[in-house]
PDB file of C-alpha atoms in Angstrom:
ATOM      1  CA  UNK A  59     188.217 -26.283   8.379  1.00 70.00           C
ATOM      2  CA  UNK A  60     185.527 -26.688  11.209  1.00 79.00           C
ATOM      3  CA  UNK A  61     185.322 -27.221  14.838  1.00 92.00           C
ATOM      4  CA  UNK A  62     182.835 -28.404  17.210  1.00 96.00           C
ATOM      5  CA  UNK A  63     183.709 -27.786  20.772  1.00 97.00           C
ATOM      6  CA  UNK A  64     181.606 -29.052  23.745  1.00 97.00           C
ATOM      7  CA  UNK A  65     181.789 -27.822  27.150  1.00 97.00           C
ATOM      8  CA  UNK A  66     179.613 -27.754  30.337  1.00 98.00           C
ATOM      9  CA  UNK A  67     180.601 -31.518  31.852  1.00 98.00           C
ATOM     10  CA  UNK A  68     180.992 -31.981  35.300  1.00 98.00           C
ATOM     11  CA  UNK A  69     180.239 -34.289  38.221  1.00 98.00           C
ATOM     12  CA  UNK A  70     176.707 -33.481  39.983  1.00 98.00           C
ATOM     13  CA  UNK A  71     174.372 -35.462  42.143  1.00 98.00           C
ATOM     14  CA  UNK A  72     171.236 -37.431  41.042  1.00 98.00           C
ATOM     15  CA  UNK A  73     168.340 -35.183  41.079  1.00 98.00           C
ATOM     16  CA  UNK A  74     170.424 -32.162  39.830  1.00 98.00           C
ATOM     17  CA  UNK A  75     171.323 -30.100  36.360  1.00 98.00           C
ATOM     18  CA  UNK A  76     173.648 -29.163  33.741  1.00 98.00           C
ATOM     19  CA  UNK A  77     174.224 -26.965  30.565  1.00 98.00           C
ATOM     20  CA  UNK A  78     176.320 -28.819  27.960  1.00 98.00           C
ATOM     21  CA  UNK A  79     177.402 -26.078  24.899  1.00 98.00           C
ATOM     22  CA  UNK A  80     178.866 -26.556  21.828  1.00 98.00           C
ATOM     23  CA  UNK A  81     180.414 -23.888  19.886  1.00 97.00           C
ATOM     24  CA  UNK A  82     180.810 -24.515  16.493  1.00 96.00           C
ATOM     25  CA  UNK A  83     183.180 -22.801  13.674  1.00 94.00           C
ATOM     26  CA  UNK A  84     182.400 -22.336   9.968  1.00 85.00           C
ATOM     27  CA  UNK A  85     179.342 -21.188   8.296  1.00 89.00           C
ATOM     28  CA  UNK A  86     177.473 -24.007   8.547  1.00 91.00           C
ATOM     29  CA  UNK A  87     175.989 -23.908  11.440  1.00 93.00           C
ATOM     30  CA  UNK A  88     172.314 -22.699  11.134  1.00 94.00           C
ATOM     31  CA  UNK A  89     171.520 -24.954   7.963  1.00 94.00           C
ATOM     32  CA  UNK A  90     172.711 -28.070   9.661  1.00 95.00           C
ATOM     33  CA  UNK A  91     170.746 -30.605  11.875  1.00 97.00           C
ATOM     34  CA  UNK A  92     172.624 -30.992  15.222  1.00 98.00           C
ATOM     35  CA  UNK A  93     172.386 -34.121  17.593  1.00 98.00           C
ATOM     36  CA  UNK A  94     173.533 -34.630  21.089  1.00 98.00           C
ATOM     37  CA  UNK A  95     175.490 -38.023  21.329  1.00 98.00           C
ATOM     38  CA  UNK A  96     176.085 -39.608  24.472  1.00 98.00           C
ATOM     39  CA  UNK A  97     178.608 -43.004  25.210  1.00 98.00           C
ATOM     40  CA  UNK A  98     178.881 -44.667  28.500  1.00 97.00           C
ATOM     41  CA  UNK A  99     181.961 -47.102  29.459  1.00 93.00           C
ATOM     42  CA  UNK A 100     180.881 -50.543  27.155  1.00 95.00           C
ATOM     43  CA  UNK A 101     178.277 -49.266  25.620  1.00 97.00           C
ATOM     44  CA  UNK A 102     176.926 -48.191  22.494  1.00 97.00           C
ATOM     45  CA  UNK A 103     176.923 -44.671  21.226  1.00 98.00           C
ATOM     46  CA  UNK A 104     173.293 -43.395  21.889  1.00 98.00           C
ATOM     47  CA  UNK A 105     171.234 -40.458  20.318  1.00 98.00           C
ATOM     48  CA  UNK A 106     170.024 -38.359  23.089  1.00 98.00           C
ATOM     49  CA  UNK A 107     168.539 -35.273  21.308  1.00 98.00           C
ATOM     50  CA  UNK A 108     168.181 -33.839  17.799  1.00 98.00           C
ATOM     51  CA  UNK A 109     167.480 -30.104  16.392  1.00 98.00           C
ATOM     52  CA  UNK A 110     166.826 -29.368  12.966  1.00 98.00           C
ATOM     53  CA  UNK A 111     167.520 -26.157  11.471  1.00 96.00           C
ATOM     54  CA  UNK A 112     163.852 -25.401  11.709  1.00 96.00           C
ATOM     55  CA  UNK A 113     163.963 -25.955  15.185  1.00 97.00           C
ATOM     56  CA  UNK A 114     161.926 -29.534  15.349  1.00 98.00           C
ATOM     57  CA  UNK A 115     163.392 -31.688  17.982  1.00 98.00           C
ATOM     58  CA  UNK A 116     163.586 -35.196  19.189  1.00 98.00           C
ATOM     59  CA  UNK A 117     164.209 -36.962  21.762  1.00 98.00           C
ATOM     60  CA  UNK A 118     164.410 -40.935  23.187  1.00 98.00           C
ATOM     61  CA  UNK A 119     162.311 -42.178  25.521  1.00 98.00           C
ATOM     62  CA  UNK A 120     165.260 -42.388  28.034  1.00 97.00           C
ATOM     63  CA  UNK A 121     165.847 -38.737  28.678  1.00 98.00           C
ATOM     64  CA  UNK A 122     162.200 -37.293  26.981  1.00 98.00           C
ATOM     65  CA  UNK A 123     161.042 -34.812  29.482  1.00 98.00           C
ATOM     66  CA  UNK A 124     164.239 -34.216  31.430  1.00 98.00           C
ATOM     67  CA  UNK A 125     166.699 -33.272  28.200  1.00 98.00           C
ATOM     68  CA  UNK A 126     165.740 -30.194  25.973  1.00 98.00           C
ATOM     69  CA  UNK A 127     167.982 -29.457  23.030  1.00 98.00           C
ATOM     70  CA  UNK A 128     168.484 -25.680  21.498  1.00 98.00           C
ATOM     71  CA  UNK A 129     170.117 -23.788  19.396  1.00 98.00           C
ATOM     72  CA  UNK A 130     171.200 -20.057  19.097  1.00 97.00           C
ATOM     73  CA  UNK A 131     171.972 -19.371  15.400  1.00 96.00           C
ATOM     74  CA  UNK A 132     173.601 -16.167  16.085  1.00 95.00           C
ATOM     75  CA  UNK A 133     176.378 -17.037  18.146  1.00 97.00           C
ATOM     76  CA  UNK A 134     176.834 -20.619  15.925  1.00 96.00           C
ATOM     77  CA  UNK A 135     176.206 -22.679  19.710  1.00 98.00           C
ATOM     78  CA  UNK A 136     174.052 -25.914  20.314  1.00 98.00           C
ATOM     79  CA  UNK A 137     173.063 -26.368  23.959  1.00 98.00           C
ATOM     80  CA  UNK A 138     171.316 -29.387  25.676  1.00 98.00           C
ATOM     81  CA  UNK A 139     170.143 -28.461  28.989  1.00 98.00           C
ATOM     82  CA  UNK A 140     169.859 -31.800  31.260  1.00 98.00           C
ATOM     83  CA  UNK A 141     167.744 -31.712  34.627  1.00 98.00           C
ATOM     84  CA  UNK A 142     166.733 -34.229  36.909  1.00 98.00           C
ATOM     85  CA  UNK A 143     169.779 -36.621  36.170  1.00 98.00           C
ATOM     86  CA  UNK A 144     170.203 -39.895  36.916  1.00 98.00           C
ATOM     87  CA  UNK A 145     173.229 -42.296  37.112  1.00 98.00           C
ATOM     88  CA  UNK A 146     172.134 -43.257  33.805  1.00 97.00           C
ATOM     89  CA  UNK A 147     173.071 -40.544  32.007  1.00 98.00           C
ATOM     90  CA  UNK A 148     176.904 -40.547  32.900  1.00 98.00           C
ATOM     91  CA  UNK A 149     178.650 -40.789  29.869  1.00 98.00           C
ATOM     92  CA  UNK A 150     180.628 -39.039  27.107  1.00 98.00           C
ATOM     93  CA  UNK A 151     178.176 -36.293  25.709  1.00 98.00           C
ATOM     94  CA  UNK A 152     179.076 -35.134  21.749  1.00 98.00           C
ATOM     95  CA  UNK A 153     177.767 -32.671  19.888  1.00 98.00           C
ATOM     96  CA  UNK A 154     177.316 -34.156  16.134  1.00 98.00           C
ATOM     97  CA  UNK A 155     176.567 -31.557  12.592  1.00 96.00           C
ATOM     98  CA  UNK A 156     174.668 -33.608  10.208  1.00 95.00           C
ATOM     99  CA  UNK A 157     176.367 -31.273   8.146  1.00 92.00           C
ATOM    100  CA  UNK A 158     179.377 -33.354   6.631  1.00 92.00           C
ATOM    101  CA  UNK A 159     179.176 -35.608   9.702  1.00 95.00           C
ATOM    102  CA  UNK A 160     181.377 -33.104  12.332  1.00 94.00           C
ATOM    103  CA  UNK A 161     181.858 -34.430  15.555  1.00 96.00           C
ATOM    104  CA  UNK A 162     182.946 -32.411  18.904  1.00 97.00           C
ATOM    105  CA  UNK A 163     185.535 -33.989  21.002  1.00 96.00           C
ATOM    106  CA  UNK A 164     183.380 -34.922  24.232  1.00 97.00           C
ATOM    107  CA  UNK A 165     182.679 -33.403  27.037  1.00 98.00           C
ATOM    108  CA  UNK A 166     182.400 -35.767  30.458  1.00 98.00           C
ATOM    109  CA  UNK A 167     179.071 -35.924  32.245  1.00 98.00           C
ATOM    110  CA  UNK A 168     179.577 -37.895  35.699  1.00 98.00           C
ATOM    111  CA  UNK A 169     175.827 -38.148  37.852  1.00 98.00           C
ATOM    112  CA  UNK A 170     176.836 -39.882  41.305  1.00 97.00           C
ATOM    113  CA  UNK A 171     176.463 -39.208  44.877  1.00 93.00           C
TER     114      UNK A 171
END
């Protein structure tokens, strides 16, 4: 079996940071594509960030320049580092393998004063 856990959520101010992680078991890990998800209350589920196993990225106009996705191979964990946040971006974040379509369970970002 194989697990993607996400981690790193928390409530901060506009203007401020956070580290999302997401540990993943199995061997699959450095030969999969990884994508940052993100869901807010009614809306669609929105692509926020995307790593290949090469290491290209991508990411949406929405959060380009403020979200940078990475990857460390060796200890099997995605990361999207978030700064200058907005209200915007409170949602559900997931971490999502290409790799037979694993999903993480959600971690909750909250960006409010």
């Amino acid at each position: 079996q194989v697990q993607l856990v996400e981690s790193g959520g928390g409530l901060v101010q506009p203007g401020e940071s956070l580290r999302l992680s997401c540990v993943a078991s199995g061997t699959f890990f450095s030969v999969s594509t990884m994508d940052w998800f993100r869901q807010a209350p009614g809306k669609e589920r929105e692509l926020v960030a995307v790593i290949s196993s090469g290491d290209s990225t991508y990411y949406p106009d929405s959060v380009k320049g403020r979200f940078t996705i990475s990857r460390d191979n060796a200890k099997n964990t995605l990361y999207l580092q978030m700064n200058r946040l907005k209200p915007e971006d409170t949602a559900v974040y997931y971490c999502h393998a290409r790799f037979k379509d694993y999903w993480g369970q959600g971690t909750q970002v909250t960006v409010s004063s």
